Short mmCIF file of C-alpha atoms in Angstrom, two decimals:
data_model
loop_
_atom_site.label_atom_id
_atom_site.label_comp_id
_atom_site.label_asym_id
_atom_site.label_seq_id
_atom_site.Cartn_x
_atom_site.Cartn_y
_atom_site.Cartn_z
CA UNK A 270 -0.85 19.41 18.93
CA UNK A 271 -2.45 18.89 15.65
CA UNK A 272 -3.29 15.35 14.46
CA UNK A 273 -4.25 13.98 11.11
CA UNK A 274 -6.57 10.93 11.44
CA UNK A 275 -7.08 8.59 8.48
CA UNK A 276 -9.81 5.96 7.98
CA UNK A 277 -8.66 3.89 4.98
CA UNK A 278 -11.09 2.21 2.68
CA UNK A 279 -10.88 0.76 -0.87
CA UNK A 280 -13.75 3.07 -2.08
CA UNK A 281 -13.85 5.85 0.56
CA UNK A 282 -10.88 7.07 2.65
CA UNK A 283 -11.92 9.51 5.39
CA UNK A 284 -9.62 12.04 6.95
CA UNK A 285 -10.09 14.24 10.00
CA UNK A 286 -7.71 16.99 11.45
CA UNK A 287 -8.11 17.84 15.15
CA UNK A 288 -6.14 20.16 17.23
CA UNK A 289 -5.70 20.34 21.01
CA UNK A 290 -3.67 22.38 23.36
CA UNK A 291 -1.92 19.61 25.37
CA UNK A 292 -0.32 22.14 27.71
CA UNK A 293 -3.62 23.46 29.08
CA UNK A 294 -5.09 22.01 32.32
CA UNK A 295 -8.46 21.27 30.61
CA UNK A 296 -7.51 21.04 26.94
CA UNK A 297 -10.21 21.84 24.33
CA UNK A 298 -10.38 19.82 21.13
CA UNK A 299 -10.83 21.89 17.92
CA UNK A 300 -12.02 20.61 14.58
CA UNK A 301 -9.77 21.75 11.82
CA UNK A 302 -10.93 19.76 8.84
CA UNK A 303 -12.53 16.64 7.78
CA UNK A 304 -13.61 15.03 4.53
CA UNK A 305 -13.66 12.07 2.28
CA UNK A 306 -11.46 10.96 -0.63
CA UNK A 307 -13.85 9.19 -2.97
CA UNK A 308 -12.20 6.91 -5.34
CA UNK A 309 -13.57 6.18 -8.85
CA UNK A 310 -14.36 2.46 -8.94
CA UNK A 311 -14.04 2.38 -12.71
CA UNK A 312 -10.37 3.59 -12.42
CA UNK A 313 -7.55 0.94 -12.30
CA UNK A 314 -6.08 0.22 -8.81
CA UNK A 315 -2.59 1.92 -9.45
CA UNK A 316 -4.35 5.15 -10.49
CA UNK A 317 -6.75 5.01 -7.61
CA UNK A 318 -3.67 4.60 -5.25
CA UNK A 319 -2.08 7.56 -6.95
CA UNK A 320 -5.22 9.65 -6.20
CA UNK A 321 -5.26 8.70 -2.46
CA UNK A 322 -1.51 9.45 -2.30
CA UNK A 323 -1.78 12.83 -4.04
CA UNK A 324 -4.79 13.96 -2.09
CA UNK A 325 -3.42 12.87 1.41
CA UNK A 326 -0.07 14.45 0.71
CA UNK A 327 -1.71 17.71 -0.39
CA UNK A 328 -3.91 17.68 2.71
CA UNK A 329 -0.92 17.11 5.00
CA UNK A 330 0.93 20.00 3.41
CA UNK A 331 -2.17 22.11 3.82
CA UNK A 332 -2.97 21.34 7.48
CA UNK A 333 0.56 20.78 8.75
CA UNK A 334 -0.25 18.24 11.42
CA UNK A 335 2.39 16.96 13.87
CA UNK A 336 1.35 13.36 13.64
CA UNK A 337 -0.77 10.95 11.69
CA UNK A 338 -3.09 8.42 13.37
CA UNK A 339 -4.52 5.43 11.53
CA UNK A 340 -6.78 2.58 12.48
CA UNK A 341 -5.04 -0.71 13.01
CA UNK A 342 -7.09 -3.39 11.41
CA UNK A 343 -7.92 -6.75 12.85
CA UNK A 344 -10.82 -8.36 11.14
CA UNK A 345 -11.91 -11.75 9.88
CA UNK A 346 -12.80 -10.72 6.33
CA UNK A 347 -11.14 -12.76 3.58
CA UNK A 348 -7.56 -12.26 2.66
CA UNK A 349 -8.41 -10.64 -0.66
CA UNK A 350 -10.24 -7.69 0.90
CA UNK A 351 -7.44 -7.45 3.55
CA UNK A 352 -4.90 -7.19 0.71
CA UNK A 353 -6.92 -4.51 -1.06
CA UNK A 354 -7.28 -2.56 2.10
CA UNK A 355 -3.69 -2.96 2.87
CA UNK A 356 -2.85 -1.41 -0.57
CA UNK A 357 -4.64 1.79 0.46
CA UNK A 358 -3.18 1.65 3.95
CA UNK A 359 0.38 1.38 2.63
CA UNK A 360 -0.06 4.37 0.41
CA UNK A 361 -1.43 6.44 3.38
CA UNK A 362 1.42 5.49 5.63
CA UNK A 363 3.85 6.30 2.73
CA UNK A 364 2.33 9.80 2.43
CA UNK A 365 2.96 10.39 6.09
CA UNK A 366 6.53 9.05 5.92
CA UNK A 367 7.24 11.27 2.85
CA UNK A 368 5.86 14.31 4.76
CA UNK A 369 8.21 13.41 7.64
CA UNK A 370 5.30 12.67 10.06
CA UNK A 371 5.29 9.88 12.71
CA UNK A 372 2.35 7.38 12.30
CA UNK A 373 0.54 5.93 15.28
CA UNK A 374 -1.84 2.96 14.86
CA UNK A 375 -4.88 2.41 17.08
CA UNK A 376 -7.16 -0.67 17.23
CA UNK A 377 -10.89 0.03 16.73
CA UNK A 378 -11.45 -0.94 20.36
CA UNK A 379 -8.95 1.70 21.56
CA UNK A 380 -10.64 4.29 19.38
CA UNK A 381 -14.05 3.66 20.79
CA UNK A 382 -12.87 3.42 24.33
CA UNK A 383 -11.01 6.75 23.95
CA UNK A 384 -13.96 8.66 22.44
CA UNK A 385 -17.03 6.99 24.08
CA UNK A 386 -15.55 5.35 27.22
CA UNK A 387 -16.08 1.72 26.27
CA UNK A 388 -14.74 -0.47 23.42
CA UNK A 389 -18.14 -1.83 22.45
CA UNK A 390 -19.80 1.39 21.59
CA UNK A 391 -22.06 1.50 18.40
CA UNK A 392 -21.09 3.69 15.38
CA UNK A 393 -23.77 6.21 16.30
CA UNK A 394 -22.42 6.55 19.78
CA UNK A 395 -18.94 7.37 18.48
CA UNK A 396 -20.36 9.90 15.96
CA UNK A 397 -22.35 11.51 18.82
CA UNK A 398 -19.37 11.86 21.03
CA UNK A 399 -17.14 13.10 18.12
CA UNK A 400 -19.71 15.73 17.34
CA UNK A 401 -19.91 16.69 21.16
CA UNK A 402 -16.22 16.73 21.75
CA UNK A 403 -15.55 18.93 18.67
CA UNK A 404 -18.74 21.07 19.20
CA UNK A 405 -19.91 20.35 15.68
CA UNK A 406 -23.38 21.42 14.30
CA UNK A 407 -23.03 20.32 10.83
CA UNK A 408 -23.37 16.70 9.54
CA UNK A 409 -20.28 14.69 8.87
CA UNK A 410 -19.09 14.54 5.35
CA UNK A 411 -19.28 10.74 5.60
CA UNK A 412 -19.07 8.00 8.24
CA UNK A 413 -15.45 7.66 7.15
CA UNK A 414 -14.64 11.27 7.93
CA UNK A 415 -16.34 10.93 11.37
CA UNK A 416 -14.28 7.76 12.03
CA UNK A 417 -11.10 9.60 10.98
CA UNK A 418 -11.90 12.42 13.54
CA UNK A 419 -12.43 9.70 16.19
CA UNK A 420 -9.03 8.18 15.34
CA UNK A 421 -7.38 11.69 15.62
CA UNK A 422 -9.17 12.28 18.97
CA UNK A 423 -7.97 8.88 20.26
CA UNK A 424 -4.32 9.85 19.49
CA UNK A 425 -4.72 13.24 21.28
CA UNK A 426 -6.32 11.54 24.37
CA UNK A 427 -3.33 8.97 24.34
CA UNK A 428 -0.82 11.75 24.16
CA UNK A 429 -2.51 13.57 27.00
CA UNK A 430 -2.67 10.43 29.09
CA UNK A 431 1.03 9.75 28.41
CA UNK A 432 1.83 13.44 29.40
CA UNK A 433 -0.14 13.23 32.66
CA UNK A 434 1.57 9.99 33.51
CA UNK A 435 5.03 11.70 32.76
CA UNK A 436 3.98 14.70 34.99
CA UNK A 437 2.94 12.43 37.82
CA UNK A 438 6.31 10.62 38.03
CA UNK B 121 9.43 -4.28 -25.05
CA UNK B 122 11.01 -3.89 -21.68
CA UNK B 123 9.10 -5.20 -18.57
CA UNK B 124 9.69 -4.53 -14.87
CA UNK B 125 8.59 -7.43 -12.74
CA UNK B 126 7.93 -7.16 -9.05
CA UNK B 127 7.61 -9.85 -6.44
CA UNK B 128 6.30 -8.12 -3.37
CA UNK B 129 7.11 -9.15 0.10
CA UNK B 130 7.04 -7.63 3.63
CA UNK B 131 10.72 -8.42 4.20
CA UNK B 132 12.14 -8.93 0.70
CA UNK B 133 10.80 -7.42 -2.61
CA UNK B 134 12.35 -8.81 -5.75
CA UNK B 135 12.54 -7.06 -9.00
CA UNK B 136 13.54 -8.23 -12.42
CA UNK B 137 13.81 -6.31 -15.75
CA UNK B 138 13.47 -8.33 -19.02
CA UNK B 139 13.49 -7.10 -22.62
CA UNK B 140 12.20 -8.71 -25.71
CA UNK B 141 11.88 -7.86 -29.28
CA UNK B 142 8.16 -8.48 -29.78
CA UNK B 143 8.51 -7.63 -33.54
CA UNK B 144 10.88 -10.43 -34.27
CA UNK B 145 9.62 -13.76 -35.55
CA UNK B 146 11.43 -15.80 -32.83
CA UNK B 147 11.92 -13.18 -30.17
CA UNK B 148 14.81 -13.61 -27.72
CA UNK B 149 14.52 -12.65 -24.12
CA UNK B 150 17.33 -10.50 -22.56
CA UNK B 151 18.02 -10.19 -18.87
CA UNK B 152 18.48 -6.46 -18.11
CA UNK B 153 18.58 -6.38 -14.31
CA UNK B 154 17.43 -8.12 -11.17
CA UNK B 155 17.78 -7.74 -7.50
CA UNK B 156 16.18 -7.64 -4.03
CA UNK B 157 15.05 -4.70 -1.91
CA UNK B 158 15.79 -5.94 1.63
CA UNK B 159 13.86 -4.13 4.33
CA UNK B 160 15.13 -3.51 7.79
CA UNK B 161 12.77 -5.43 10.11
CA UNK B 162 13.67 -3.02 12.94
CA UNK B 163 12.46 0.03 10.96
CA UNK B 164 8.90 1.18 11.42
CA UNK B 165 6.38 0.27 8.72
CA UNK B 166 5.95 3.76 7.16
CA UNK B 167 9.77 4.08 6.79
CA UNK B 168 10.04 0.61 5.34
CA UNK B 169 7.29 1.46 2.80
CA UNK B 170 9.14 4.73 1.99
CA UNK B 171 12.25 2.64 1.27
CA UNK B 172 10.43 0.20 -1.17
CA UNK B 173 8.79 3.25 -2.86
CA UNK B 174 12.05 5.23 -3.27
CA UNK B 175 14.06 2.16 -4.54
CA UNK B 176 11.44 1.06 -6.96
CA UNK B 177 11.00 4.50 -8.33
CA UNK B 178 14.69 4.89 -8.78
CA UNK B 179 14.91 1.57 -10.56
CA UNK B 180 12.10 2.45 -12.85
CA UNK B 181 13.71 5.78 -13.73
CA UNK B 182 17.10 3.80 -14.35
CA UNK B 183 15.77 1.01 -16.45
CA UNK B 184 12.96 2.81 -18.20
CA UNK B 185 10.58 -0.16 -18.68
CA UNK B 186 7.33 0.19 -20.82
CA UNK B 187 5.15 -1.84 -18.38
CA UNK B 188 5.24 -3.18 -14.76
CA UNK B 189 4.05 -6.74 -14.00
CA UNK B 190 3.14 -7.77 -10.51
CA UNK B 191 1.95 -11.02 -9.05
CA UNK B 192 -1.80 -11.14 -8.21
CA UNK B 193 -2.12 -12.80 -4.82
CA UNK B 194 -4.66 -15.41 -3.88
CA UNK B 195 -3.86 -17.16 -0.74
CA UNK B 196 -5.32 -18.54 2.35
CA UNK B 197 -3.03 -17.03 4.96
CA UNK B 198 -4.60 -14.90 7.62
CA UNK B 199 -6.01 -11.41 6.99
CA UNK B 200 -3.23 -9.76 9.00
CA UNK B 201 -0.51 -11.02 6.72
CA UNK B 202 -2.57 -10.10 3.65
CA UNK B 203 -2.98 -6.62 4.93
CA UNK B 204 0.84 -6.26 5.41
CA UNK B 205 1.58 -7.64 2.01
CA UNK B 206 -1.12 -5.24 0.49
CA UNK B 207 0.74 -2.32 2.07
CA UNK B 208 3.86 -3.17 0.05
CA UNK B 209 1.91 -3.98 -2.96
CA UNK B 210 0.08 -0.69 -2.79
CA UNK B 211 3.35 1.23 -2.68
CA UNK B 212 4.78 -0.81 -5.62
CA UNK B 213 1.67 -0.05 -7.82
CA UNK B 214 1.82 3.62 -6.79
CA UNK B 215 5.49 3.78 -7.83
CA UNK B 216 4.43 2.47 -11.32
CA UNK B 217 1.47 4.91 -11.58
CA UNK B 218 3.76 7.88 -10.58
CA UNK B 219 6.24 6.80 -13.18
CA UNK B 220 3.35 6.72 -15.76
CA UNK B 221 3.67 2.91 -16.38
CA UNK B 222 0.76 0.46 -16.84
CA UNK B 223 0.49 -2.36 -14.34
CA UNK B 224 -0.43 -5.86 -15.29
CA UNK B 225 -1.41 -8.44 -12.63
CA UNK B 226 -0.71 -12.23 -13.07
CA UNK B 227 -1.86 -15.07 -10.81
CA UNK B 228 0.94 -17.35 -9.63
CA UNK B 229 -0.59 -20.16 -11.85
CA UNK B 230 -0.35 -18.07 -14.95
CA UNK B 231 3.28 -17.13 -14.14
CA UNK B 232 4.20 -20.76 -13.74
CA UNK B 233 2.22 -21.81 -16.86
CA UNK B 234 3.85 -19.14 -18.93
CA UNK B 235 7.41 -19.94 -17.87
CA UNK B 236 7.36 -23.72 -17.41
CA UNK B 237 4.33 -24.80 -19.34
CA UNK B 238 2.06 -25.94 -16.46
CA UNK B 239 0.71 -24.22 -13.39
CA UNK B 240 1.80 -26.83 -10.81
CA UNK B 241 5.55 -26.38 -11.43
CA UNK B 242 7.88 -26.39 -8.42
CA UNK B 243 9.83 -23.29 -7.48
CA UNK B 244 12.97 -25.01 -8.71
CA UNK B 245 11.49 -25.72 -12.15
CA UNK B 246 10.44 -22.07 -12.50
CA UNK B 247 14.03 -20.98 -11.60
CA UNK B 248 15.54 -23.45 -14.03
CA UNK B 249 13.35 -22.19 -16.86
CA UNK B 250 14.02 -18.49 -15.99
CA UNK B 251 17.76 -19.24 -16.09
CA UNK B 252 17.39 -21.04 -19.47
CA UNK B 253 15.14 -18.53 -21.09
CA UNK B 254 17.41 -15.66 -20.03
CA UNK B 255 20.66 -17.51 -20.68
CA UNK B 256 21.87 -16.82 -17.22
CA UNK B 257 25.04 -18.35 -15.68
CA UNK B 258 25.16 -16.59 -12.29
CA UNK B 259 23.07 -17.52 -9.31
CA UNK B 260 19.93 -15.42 -8.63
CA UNK B 261 20.30 -12.54 -6.12
CA UNK B 262 17.40 -14.17 -4.24
CA UNK B 263 14.31 -16.38 -4.93
CA UNK B 264 12.23 -13.15 -4.98
CA UNK B 265 14.45 -11.72 -7.77
CA UNK B 266 13.92 -14.97 -9.71
CA UNK B 267 10.17 -14.81 -9.19
CA UNK B 268 10.16 -11.18 -10.33
CA UNK B 269 12.01 -12.13 -13.55
CA UNK B 270 9.36 -14.96 -14.02
CA UNK B 271 6.58 -12.47 -13.73
CA UNK B 272 8.30 -10.15 -16.27
CA UNK B 273 8.67 -13.10 -18.70
CA UNK B 274 4.98 -13.90 -18.19
CA UNK B 275 3.97 -10.50 -19.19
CA UNK B 276 6.13 -10.55 -22.32
CA UNK B 277 4.74 -14.02 -23.30
CA UNK B 278 1.17 -12.75 -22.76
CA UNK B 279 1.88 -9.60 -24.86
CA UNK B 280 3.41 -11.87 -27.58
CA UNK B 281 0.37 -14.21 -27.57
CA UNK B 282 -1.93 -11.26 -27.88
CA UNK B 283 0.10 -9.89 -30.72
CA UNK B 284 0.02 -13.27 -32.59
CA UNK B 285 -3.69 -13.52 -32.06
CA UNK B 286 -4.09 -9.96 -33.45
CA UNK B 287 -1.83 -10.80 -36.52
CA UNK B 288 -4.00 -14.00 -37.15
CA UNK B 289 -7.15 -12.19 -37.51
#
């Protein structure tokens, strides 16, 4: 199972591709790719959205994931910033739909719980565990890329749990 | 000048295409097309976004506008609904960018001022004036389609004002 995680942002959008053999008894997670789509703040919004869309679509075609995982956002920021984030998120989900990929959404709490073990983990703890689970030596391209890898890992853990539950029936 | 107006919504997205001869002394506005993209609420979000994107892109290719006008949103609703509206808005702006069209954003107040003459006009007053300016007899396809026509008219009026200002220099 190969999952494409996305951490949307109006300036930086992180992506992370993780693979796991869900059939194995003790599946190992493998880091496939991760990076950051950096948007030019001077560019107008429609062109920035076109950049996110083009890069995500190209990356999905390159890495051929089976699913896309994206962070579900619940936050108390003002409506204007939620609208702007929504614009990037809409384009990311469109890229997945156009590539024929299912999209799963996970709340930040679920991502932290899945990667660290509890939902109140700090950003550093999440990054430490992502590095450990994927046996990474190098620094992350960005905090957004690390978050995107965490979201992908969360999706794999969820799929594995659902599979175990199915096998236990 | 032909303008494609869009009134984004998570359930219904209205569109309206208006043409005007900006070179004429007393330009006449012409209604080209208007309608509503109705989304299936039972469908998952990525597929709904793909529907909006496909329909808007097809309509832009069909009507060949020179510009896209979209409502700028300032509202006090909760962040969750702003995020959802942003998703549709992002996809609409992407469709314009992919079709190579410039996007202009107008605040609701500007749209009402431009069509009715003052920013506190009621929805019915806006619809009455849209009907009158475009010499329409038939009922609107939806309130969203009427709003989209109003946004397109606002863009034309703004372009005409800018042109007059330029001529007066």
